[in-house]
mmCIF file of C-alpha atoms and ligand atoms in Angstrom:
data_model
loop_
_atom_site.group_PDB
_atom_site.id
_atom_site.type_symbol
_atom_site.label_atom_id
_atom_site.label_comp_id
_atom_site.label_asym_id
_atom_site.label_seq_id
_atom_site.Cartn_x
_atom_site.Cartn_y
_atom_site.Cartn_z
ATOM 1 C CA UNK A 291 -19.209 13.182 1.742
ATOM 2 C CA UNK A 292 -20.529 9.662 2.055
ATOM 3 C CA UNK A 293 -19.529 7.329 4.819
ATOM 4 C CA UNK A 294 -19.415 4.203 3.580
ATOM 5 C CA UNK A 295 -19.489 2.669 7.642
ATOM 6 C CA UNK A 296 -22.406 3.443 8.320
ATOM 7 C CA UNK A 297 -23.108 -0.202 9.743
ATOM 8 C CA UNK A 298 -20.132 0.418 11.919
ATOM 9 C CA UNK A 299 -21.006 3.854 13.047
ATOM 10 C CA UNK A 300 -24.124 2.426 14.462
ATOM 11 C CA UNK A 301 -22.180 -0.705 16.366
ATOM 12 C CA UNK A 302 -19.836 1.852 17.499
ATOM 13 C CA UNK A 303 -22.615 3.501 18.962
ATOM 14 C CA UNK A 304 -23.929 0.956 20.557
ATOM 15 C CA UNK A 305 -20.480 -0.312 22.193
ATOM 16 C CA UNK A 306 -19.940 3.041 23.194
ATOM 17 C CA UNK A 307 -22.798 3.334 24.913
ATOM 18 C CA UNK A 308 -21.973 -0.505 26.462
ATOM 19 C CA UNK A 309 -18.834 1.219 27.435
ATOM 20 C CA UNK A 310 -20.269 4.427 28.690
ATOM 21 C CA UNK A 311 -23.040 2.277 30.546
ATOM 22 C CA UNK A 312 -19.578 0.273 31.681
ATOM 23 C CA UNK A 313 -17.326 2.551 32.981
ATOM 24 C CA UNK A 314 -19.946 4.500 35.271
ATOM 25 C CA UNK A 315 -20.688 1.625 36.798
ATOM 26 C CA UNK A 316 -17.029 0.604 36.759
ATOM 27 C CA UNK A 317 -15.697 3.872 37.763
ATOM 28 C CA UNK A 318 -12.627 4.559 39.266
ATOM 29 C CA UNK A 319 -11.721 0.488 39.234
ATOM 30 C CA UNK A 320 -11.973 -0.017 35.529
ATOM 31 C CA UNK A 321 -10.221 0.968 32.800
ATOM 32 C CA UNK A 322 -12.812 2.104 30.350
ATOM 33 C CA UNK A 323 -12.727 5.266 32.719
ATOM 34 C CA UNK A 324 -9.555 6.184 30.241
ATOM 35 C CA UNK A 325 -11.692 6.359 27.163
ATOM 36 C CA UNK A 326 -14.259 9.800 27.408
ATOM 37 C CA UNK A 327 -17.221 8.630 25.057
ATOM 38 C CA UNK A 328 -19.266 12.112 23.821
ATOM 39 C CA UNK A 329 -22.953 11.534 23.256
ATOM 40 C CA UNK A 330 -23.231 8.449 20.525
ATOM 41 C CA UNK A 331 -23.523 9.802 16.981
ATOM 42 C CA UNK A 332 -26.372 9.176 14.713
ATOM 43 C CA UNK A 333 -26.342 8.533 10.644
ATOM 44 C CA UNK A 334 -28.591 11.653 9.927
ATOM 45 C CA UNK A 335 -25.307 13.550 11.760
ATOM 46 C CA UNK A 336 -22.614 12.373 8.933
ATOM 47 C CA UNK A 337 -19.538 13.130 10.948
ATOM 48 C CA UNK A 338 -16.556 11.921 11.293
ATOM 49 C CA UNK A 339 -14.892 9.330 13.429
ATOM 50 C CA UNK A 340 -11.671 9.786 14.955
ATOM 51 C CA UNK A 341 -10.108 7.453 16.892
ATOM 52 C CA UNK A 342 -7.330 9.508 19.408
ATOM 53 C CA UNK A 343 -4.938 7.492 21.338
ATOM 54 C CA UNK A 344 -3.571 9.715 23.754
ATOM 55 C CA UNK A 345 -0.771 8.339 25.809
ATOM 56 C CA UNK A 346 -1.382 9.920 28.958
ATOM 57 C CA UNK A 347 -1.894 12.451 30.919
ATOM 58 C CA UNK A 348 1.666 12.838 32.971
ATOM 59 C CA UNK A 349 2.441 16.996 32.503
ATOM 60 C CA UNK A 350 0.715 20.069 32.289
ATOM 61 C CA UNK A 351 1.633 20.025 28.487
ATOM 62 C CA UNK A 352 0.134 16.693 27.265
ATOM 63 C CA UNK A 353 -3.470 18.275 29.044
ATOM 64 C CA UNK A 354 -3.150 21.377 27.002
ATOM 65 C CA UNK A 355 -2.054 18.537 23.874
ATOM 66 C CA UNK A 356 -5.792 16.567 24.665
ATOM 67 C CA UNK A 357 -7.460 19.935 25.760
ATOM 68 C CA UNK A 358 -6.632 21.230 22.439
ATOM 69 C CA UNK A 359 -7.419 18.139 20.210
ATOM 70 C CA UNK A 360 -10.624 18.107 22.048
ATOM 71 C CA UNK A 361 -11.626 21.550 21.177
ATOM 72 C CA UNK A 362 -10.824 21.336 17.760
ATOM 73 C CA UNK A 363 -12.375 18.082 16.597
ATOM 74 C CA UNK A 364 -15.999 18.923 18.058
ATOM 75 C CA UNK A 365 -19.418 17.903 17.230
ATOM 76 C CA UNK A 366 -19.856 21.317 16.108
ATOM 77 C CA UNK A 367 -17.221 21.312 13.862
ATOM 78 C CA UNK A 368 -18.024 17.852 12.173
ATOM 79 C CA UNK A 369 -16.819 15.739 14.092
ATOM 80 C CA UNK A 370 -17.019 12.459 16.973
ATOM 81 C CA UNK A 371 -14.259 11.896 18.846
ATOM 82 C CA UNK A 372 -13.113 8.878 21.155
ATOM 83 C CA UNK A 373 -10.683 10.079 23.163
ATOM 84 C CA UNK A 374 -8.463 7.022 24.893
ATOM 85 C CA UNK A 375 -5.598 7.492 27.426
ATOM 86 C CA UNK A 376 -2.865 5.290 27.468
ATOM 87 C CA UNK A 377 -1.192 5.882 30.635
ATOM 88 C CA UNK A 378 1.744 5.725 29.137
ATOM 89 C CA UNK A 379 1.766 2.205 27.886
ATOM 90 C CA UNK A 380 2.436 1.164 24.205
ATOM 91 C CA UNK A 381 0.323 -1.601 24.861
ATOM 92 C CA UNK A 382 -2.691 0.349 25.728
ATOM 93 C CA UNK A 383 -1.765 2.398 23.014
ATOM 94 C CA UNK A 384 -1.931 -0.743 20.245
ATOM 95 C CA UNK A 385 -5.144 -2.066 22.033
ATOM 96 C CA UNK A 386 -6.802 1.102 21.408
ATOM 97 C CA UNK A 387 -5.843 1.538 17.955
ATOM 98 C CA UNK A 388 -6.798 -2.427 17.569
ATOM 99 C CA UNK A 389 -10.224 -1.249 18.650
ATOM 100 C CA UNK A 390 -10.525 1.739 16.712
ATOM 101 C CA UNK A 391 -9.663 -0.423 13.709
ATOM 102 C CA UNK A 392 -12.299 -3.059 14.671
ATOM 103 C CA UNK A 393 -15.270 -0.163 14.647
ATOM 104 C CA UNK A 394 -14.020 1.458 11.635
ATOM 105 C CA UNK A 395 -13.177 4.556 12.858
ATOM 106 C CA UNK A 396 -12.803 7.335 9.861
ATOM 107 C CA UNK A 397 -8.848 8.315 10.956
ATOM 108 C CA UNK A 398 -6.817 7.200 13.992
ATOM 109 C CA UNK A 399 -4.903 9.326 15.844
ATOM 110 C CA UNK A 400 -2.618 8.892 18.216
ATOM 111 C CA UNK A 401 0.609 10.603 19.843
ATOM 112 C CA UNK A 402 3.486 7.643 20.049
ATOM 113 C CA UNK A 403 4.728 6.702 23.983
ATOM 114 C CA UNK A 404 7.944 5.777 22.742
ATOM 115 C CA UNK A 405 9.333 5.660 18.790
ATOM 116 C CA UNK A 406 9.675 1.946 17.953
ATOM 117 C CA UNK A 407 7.133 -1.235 18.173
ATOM 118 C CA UNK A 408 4.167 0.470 15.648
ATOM 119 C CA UNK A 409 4.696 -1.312 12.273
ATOM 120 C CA UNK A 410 2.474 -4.218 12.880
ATOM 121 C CA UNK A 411 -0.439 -2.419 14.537
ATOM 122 C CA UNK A 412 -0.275 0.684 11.607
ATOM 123 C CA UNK A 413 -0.189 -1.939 8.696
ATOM 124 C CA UNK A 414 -3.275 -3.237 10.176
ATOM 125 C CA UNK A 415 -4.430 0.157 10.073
ATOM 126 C CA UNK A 416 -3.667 0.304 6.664
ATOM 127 C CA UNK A 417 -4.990 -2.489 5.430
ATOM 128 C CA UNK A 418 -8.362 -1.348 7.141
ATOM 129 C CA UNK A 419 -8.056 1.489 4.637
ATOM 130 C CA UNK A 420 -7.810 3.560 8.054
ATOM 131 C CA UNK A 421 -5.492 6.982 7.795
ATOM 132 C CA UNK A 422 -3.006 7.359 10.463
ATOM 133 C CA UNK A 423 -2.444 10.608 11.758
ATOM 134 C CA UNK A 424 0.635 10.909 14.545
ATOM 135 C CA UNK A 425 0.186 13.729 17.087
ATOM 136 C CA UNK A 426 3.474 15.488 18.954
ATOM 137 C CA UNK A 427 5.534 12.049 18.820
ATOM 138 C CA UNK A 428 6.838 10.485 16.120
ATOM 139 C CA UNK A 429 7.011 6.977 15.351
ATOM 140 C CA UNK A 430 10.111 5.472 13.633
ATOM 141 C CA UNK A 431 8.448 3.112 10.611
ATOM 142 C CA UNK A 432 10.032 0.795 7.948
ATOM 143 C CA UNK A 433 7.451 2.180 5.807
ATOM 144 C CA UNK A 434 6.320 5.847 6.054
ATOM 145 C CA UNK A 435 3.436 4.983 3.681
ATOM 146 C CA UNK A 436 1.969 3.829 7.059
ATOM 147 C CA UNK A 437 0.904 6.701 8.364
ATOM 148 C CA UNK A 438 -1.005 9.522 6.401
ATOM 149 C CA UNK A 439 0.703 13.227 8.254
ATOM 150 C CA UNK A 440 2.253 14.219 11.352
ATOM 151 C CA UNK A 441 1.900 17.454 13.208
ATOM 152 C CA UNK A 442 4.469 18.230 15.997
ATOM 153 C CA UNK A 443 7.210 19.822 17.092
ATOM 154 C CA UNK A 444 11.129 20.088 15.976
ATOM 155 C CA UNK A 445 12.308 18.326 18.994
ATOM 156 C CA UNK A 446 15.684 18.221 17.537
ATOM 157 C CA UNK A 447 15.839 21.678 17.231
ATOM 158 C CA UNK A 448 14.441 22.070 20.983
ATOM 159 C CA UNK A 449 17.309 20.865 21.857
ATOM 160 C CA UNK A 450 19.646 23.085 20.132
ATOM 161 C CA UNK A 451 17.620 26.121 21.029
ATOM 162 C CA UNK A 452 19.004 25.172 24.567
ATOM 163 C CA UNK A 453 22.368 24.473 23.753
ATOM 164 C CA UNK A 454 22.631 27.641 21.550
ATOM 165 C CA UNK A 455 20.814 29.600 24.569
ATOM 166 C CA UNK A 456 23.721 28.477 26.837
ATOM 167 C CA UNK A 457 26.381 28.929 24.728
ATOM 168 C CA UNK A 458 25.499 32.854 24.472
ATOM 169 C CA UNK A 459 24.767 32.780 27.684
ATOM 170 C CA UNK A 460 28.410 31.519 28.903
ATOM 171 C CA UNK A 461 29.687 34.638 26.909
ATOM 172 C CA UNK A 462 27.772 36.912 28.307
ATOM 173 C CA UNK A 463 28.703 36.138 31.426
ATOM 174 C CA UNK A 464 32.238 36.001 30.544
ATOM 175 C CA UNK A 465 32.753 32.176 31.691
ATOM 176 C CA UNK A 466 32.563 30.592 28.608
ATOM 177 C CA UNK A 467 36.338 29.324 28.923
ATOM 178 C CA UNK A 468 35.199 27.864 32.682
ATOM 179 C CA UNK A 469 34.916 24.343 32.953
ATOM 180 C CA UNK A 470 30.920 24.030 32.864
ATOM 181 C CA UNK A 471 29.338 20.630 35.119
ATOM 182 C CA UNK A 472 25.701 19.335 33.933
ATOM 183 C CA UNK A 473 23.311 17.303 34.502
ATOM 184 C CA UNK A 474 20.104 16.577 32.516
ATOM 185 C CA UNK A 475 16.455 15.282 33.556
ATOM 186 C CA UNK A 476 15.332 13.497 30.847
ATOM 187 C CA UNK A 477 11.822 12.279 29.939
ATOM 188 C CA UNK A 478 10.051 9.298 28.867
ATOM 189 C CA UNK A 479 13.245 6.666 27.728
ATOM 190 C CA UNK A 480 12.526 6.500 23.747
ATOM 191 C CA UNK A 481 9.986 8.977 22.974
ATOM 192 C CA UNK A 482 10.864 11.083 20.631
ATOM 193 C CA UNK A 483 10.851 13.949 22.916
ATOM 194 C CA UNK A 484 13.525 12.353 24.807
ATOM 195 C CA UNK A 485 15.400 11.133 22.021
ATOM 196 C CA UNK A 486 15.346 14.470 19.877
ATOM 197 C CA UNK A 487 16.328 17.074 22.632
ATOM 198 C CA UNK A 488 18.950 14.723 23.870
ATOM 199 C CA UNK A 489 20.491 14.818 20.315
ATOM 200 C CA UNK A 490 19.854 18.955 19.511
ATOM 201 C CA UNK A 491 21.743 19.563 22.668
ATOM 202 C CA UNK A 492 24.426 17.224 22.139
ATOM 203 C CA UNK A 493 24.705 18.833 18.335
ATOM 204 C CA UNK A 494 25.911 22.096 20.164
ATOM 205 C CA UNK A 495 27.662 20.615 23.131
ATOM 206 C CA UNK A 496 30.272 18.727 21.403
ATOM 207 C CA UNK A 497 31.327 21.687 20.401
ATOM 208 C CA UNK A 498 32.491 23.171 23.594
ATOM 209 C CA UNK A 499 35.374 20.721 25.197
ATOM 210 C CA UNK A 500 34.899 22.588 28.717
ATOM 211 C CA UNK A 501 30.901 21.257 28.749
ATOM 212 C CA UNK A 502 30.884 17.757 30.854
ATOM 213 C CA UNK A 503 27.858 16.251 31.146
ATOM 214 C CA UNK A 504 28.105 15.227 34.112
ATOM 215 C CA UNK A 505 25.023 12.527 33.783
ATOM 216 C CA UNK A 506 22.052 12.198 31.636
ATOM 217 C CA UNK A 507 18.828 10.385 34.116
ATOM 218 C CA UNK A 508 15.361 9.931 32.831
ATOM 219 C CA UNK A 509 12.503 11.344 34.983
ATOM 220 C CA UNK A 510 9.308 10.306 32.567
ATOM 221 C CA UNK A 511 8.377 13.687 32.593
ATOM 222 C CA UNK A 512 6.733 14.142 36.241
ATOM 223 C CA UNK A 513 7.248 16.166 38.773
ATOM 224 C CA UNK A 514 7.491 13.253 41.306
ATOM 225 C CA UNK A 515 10.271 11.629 39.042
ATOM 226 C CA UNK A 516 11.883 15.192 38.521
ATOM 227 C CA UNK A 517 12.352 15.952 42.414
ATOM 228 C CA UNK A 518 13.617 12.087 42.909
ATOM 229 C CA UNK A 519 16.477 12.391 40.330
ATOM 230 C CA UNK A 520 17.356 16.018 41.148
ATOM 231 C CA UNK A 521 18.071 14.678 44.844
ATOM 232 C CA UNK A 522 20.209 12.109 43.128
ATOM 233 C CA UNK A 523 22.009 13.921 41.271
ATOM 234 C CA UNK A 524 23.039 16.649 44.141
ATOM 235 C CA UNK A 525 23.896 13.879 46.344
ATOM 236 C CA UNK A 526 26.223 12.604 43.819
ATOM 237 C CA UNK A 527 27.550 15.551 42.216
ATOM 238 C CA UNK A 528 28.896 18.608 44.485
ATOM 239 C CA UNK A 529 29.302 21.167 41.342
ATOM 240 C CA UNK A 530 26.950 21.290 39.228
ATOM 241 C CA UNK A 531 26.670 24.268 37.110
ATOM 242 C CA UNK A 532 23.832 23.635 34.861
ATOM 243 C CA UNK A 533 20.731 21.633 35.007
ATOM 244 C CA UNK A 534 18.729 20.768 31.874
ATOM 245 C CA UNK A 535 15.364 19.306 32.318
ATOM 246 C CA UNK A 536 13.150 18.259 29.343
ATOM 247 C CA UNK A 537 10.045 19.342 30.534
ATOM 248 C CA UNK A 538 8.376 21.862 33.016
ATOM 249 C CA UNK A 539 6.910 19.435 35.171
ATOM 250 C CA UNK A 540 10.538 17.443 35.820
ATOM 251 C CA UNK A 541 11.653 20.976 36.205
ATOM 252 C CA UNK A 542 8.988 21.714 39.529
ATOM 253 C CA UNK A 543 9.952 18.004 41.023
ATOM 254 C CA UNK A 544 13.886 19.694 40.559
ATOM 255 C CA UNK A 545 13.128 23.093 41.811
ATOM 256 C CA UNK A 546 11.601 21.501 45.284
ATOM 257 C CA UNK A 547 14.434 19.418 45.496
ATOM 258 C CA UNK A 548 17.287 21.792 45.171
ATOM 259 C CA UNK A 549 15.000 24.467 47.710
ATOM 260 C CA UNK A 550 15.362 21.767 50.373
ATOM 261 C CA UNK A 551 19.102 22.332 49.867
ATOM 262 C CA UNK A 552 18.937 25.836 50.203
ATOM 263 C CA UNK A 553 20.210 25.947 46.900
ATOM 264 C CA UNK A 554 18.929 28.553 44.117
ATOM 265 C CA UNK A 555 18.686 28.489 40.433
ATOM 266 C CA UNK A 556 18.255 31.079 37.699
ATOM 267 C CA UNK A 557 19.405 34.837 36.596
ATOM 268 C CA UNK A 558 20.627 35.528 40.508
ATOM 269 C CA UNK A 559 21.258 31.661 41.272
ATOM 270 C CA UNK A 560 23.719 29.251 41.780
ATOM 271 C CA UNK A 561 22.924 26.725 39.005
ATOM 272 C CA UNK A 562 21.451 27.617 35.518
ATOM 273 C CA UNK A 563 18.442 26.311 34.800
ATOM 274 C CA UNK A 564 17.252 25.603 31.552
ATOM 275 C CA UNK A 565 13.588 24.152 30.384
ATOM 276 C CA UNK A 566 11.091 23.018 27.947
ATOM 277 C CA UNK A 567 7.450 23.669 27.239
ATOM 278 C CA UNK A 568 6.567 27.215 28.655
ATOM 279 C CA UNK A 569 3.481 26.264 30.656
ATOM 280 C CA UNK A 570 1.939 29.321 32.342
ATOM 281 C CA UNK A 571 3.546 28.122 35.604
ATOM 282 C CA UNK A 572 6.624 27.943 34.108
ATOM 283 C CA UNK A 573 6.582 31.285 32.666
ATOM 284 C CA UNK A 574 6.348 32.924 35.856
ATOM 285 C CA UNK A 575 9.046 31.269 36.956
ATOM 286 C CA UNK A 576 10.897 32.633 34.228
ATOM 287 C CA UNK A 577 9.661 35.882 35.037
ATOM 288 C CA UNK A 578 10.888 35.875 38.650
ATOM 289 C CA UNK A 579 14.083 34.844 37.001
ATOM 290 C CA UNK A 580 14.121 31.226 38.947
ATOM 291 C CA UNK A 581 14.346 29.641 35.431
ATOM 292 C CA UNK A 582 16.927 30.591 33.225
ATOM 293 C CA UNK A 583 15.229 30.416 29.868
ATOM 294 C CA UNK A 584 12.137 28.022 28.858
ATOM 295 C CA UNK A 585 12.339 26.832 25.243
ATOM 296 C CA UNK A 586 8.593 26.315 24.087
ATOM 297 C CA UNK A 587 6.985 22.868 22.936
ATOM 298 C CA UNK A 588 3.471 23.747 21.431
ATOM 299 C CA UNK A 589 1.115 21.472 22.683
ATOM 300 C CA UNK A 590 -1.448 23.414 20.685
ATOM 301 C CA UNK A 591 -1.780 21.082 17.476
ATOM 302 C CA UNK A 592 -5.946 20.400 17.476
ATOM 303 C CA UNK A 593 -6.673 23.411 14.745
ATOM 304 C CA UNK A 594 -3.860 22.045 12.318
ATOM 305 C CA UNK A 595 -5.125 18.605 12.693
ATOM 306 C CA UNK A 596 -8.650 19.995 12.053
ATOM 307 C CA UNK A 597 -7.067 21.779 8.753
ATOM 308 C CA UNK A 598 -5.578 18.456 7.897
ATOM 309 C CA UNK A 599 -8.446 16.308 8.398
ATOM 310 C CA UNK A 600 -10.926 18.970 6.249
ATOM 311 C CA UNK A 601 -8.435 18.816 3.951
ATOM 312 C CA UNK A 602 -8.575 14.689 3.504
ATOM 313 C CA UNK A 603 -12.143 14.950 3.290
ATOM 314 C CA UNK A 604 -12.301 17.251 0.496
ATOM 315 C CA UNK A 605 -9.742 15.174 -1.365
ATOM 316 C CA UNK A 606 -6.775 17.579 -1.205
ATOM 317 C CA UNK A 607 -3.213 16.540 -0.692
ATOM 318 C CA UNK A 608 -1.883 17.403 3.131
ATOM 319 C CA UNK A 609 2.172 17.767 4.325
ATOM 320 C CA UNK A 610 2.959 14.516 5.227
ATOM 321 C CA UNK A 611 5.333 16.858 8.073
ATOM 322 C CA UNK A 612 3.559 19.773 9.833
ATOM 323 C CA UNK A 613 5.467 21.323 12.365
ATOM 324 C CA UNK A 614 3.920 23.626 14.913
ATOM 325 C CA UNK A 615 5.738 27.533 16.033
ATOM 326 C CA UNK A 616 7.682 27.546 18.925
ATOM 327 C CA UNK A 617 9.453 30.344 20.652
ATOM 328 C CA UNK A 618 12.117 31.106 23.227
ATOM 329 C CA UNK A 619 11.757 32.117 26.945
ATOM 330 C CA UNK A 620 13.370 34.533 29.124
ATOM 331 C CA UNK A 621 13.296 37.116 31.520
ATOM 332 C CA UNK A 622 13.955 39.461 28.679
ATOM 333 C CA UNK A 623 10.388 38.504 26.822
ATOM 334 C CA UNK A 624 8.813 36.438 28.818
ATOM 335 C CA UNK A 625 6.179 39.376 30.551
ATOM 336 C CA UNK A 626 5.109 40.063 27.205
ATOM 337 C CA UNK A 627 3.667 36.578 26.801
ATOM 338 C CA UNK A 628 2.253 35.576 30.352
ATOM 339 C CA UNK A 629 -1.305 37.096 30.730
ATOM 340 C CA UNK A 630 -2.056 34.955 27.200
ATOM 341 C CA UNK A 631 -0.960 31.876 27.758
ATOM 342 C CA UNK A 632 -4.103 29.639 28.745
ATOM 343 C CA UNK A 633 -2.474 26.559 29.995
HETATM 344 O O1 AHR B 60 6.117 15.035 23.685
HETATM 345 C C1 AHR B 60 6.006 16.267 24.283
HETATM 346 C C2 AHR B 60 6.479 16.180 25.692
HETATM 347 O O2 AHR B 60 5.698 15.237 26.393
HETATM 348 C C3 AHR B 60 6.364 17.446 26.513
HETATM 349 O O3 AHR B 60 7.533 18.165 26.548
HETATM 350 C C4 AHR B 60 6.144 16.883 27.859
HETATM 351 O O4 AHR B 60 5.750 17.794 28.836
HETATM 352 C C5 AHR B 60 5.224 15.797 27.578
HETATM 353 O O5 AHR B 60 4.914 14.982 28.587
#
């Protein structure tokens, strides 16, 4: 296919290599050490220039998110990628697609920090004649013309994975009359992960009178955060039953926490432990029966946002929703799963 930017391909490539020339002599005091220029591509090449605003780097998931991205959008494969990390700020996350705009970038991608505040930036985007494609998060938009697909996960349905685990759970156990205390560690306040999980859980608990939650805290996803609010909430709360936490890393920070009480979690434990993700870490934890179950988010997306982009470029029609497989963890399956899972 022709690129019709090929005057911008070539001042891209020469403020990425101002940038790259930048940030190593900037580095570790700047913040162009966020953005990972590859080697600056030339017009003979023809590929294609995506623009991925990543918006951070705060779990063991959202690596395996850029790790996958990365190895799916390669020279090899067609394509140059500038890779930008947020750190978890929207405004990073607008300046970066403002930039990608300003070179004339083939697509922009990026995963949303939180779900409102992108209307202005993605108009822009589209008046560039730019496609949008959203990664993992979604972005709540007056106009859904404003972004081109999304590939991600069914938060909502994460969430009632967990509720439905617990609920069978309960029965099993016979206690599903007892009056059941929890608390949940939630992530980033208004990302979608956040949002959705909180709701899919809430679908199923409001269906069960003896469930109190007992209080709902945000942790941003880190394992810092995670152990923080987990001290909180078992100074505050002497009987808690079940703790919910909304991603693996929170779930670590909470583990350490309630160890330091000498209290234990899981299949033999005193509190239930329920979690999202399944990172390899996780997974053996599941395995030693320390967490309860582990309800997956696949942060594996790069291949169908390869698909999607080959399929733009050949002038097919793409899903404007592609959601990504997820499973279920426990001790019951979980062994079967462990030696493969890479991240
Ligand atoms: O949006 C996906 C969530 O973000 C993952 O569950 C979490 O680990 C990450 O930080």
């Amino acid at each position: 296919m022709r690129r019709p930017y090929k005057k911008y391909i070539r001042l891209f490539g020469r403020m990425t290599c101002l940038m790259l020339l930048f940030s190593v002599l900037t580095a570790g005091c700047g913040p162009f050490q966020d953005v990972v220029p590859e080697e600056v591509p030339n017009e003979e090449e023809n590929l294609v220039v995506v623009g991925f605003s990543q918006l951070g780097s705060e779990s063991l998931w959202r690596t395996a998110n850029s790790e996958s991205i990365q190895k799916a959008l390669t020279r090899e494969n067609g394509f140059f990628l500038e890779f930008s990390n947020a750190r978890q700020k929207q405004e990073n996350q607008i300046k970066a697609i403002r930039g990608f705009i300003s070179q004339r970038v083939d697509y922009i991608m990026f995963s949303p920090v939180t779900e409102s505040g992108w209307d202005t930036v993605l108009r822009e985007a589209k008046d560039a004649g730019i496609p949008v494609i959203l990664v993992d998060r979604k972005a709540s938009l007056e106009d859904d013309s404003l972004y081109t697909a999304w590939v991600g996960s069914d938060m909502i349905s994460e969430g009632e994975k967990a509720g439905i685990w617990l609920e069978e759970y309960l029965k099993k156990e016979g206690r599903e009359e007892e009056e059941i205390n929890i608390v949940v560690l939630q992530g980033t306040v208004g990302s979608s992960a956040q949002l959705e999980r909180t709701k899919g859980f809430h679908n199923i608990a409001r269906e069960h009178s003896n469930w109190h939650i007992l209080k709902q805290e945000p942790a941003d996803f880190t394992t810092a955060k995670g152990k923080e609010v987990m001290e909180m909430f078992l100074r505050n709360y002497a009987d808690i039953d079940v703790v919910i936490s909304q991603n693996d890393d929170m779930t670590f920070g909470a583990l350490q926490a309630m160890e330091e009480k000498g209290i234990t979690t899981g299949v033999d434990g005193d509190i239930i432990l329920i979690s999202f993700d399944a990172v390899h870490d996780a997974l053996k934890l599941v395995s030693q029966g320390i967490i309860n179950v582990d309800i997956e988010c696949n942060p594996e997306q790069g291949e169908y946002i390869l698909e999607i982009i080959r399929k733009l470029e050949n002038g097919e029609s793409v899903d404007k929703e592609n959601i990504v497989e997820e499973k279920v963890f426990t001790q019951e399956n979980v062994d079967e799963y462990l030696d493969t899972r890479t991240y």
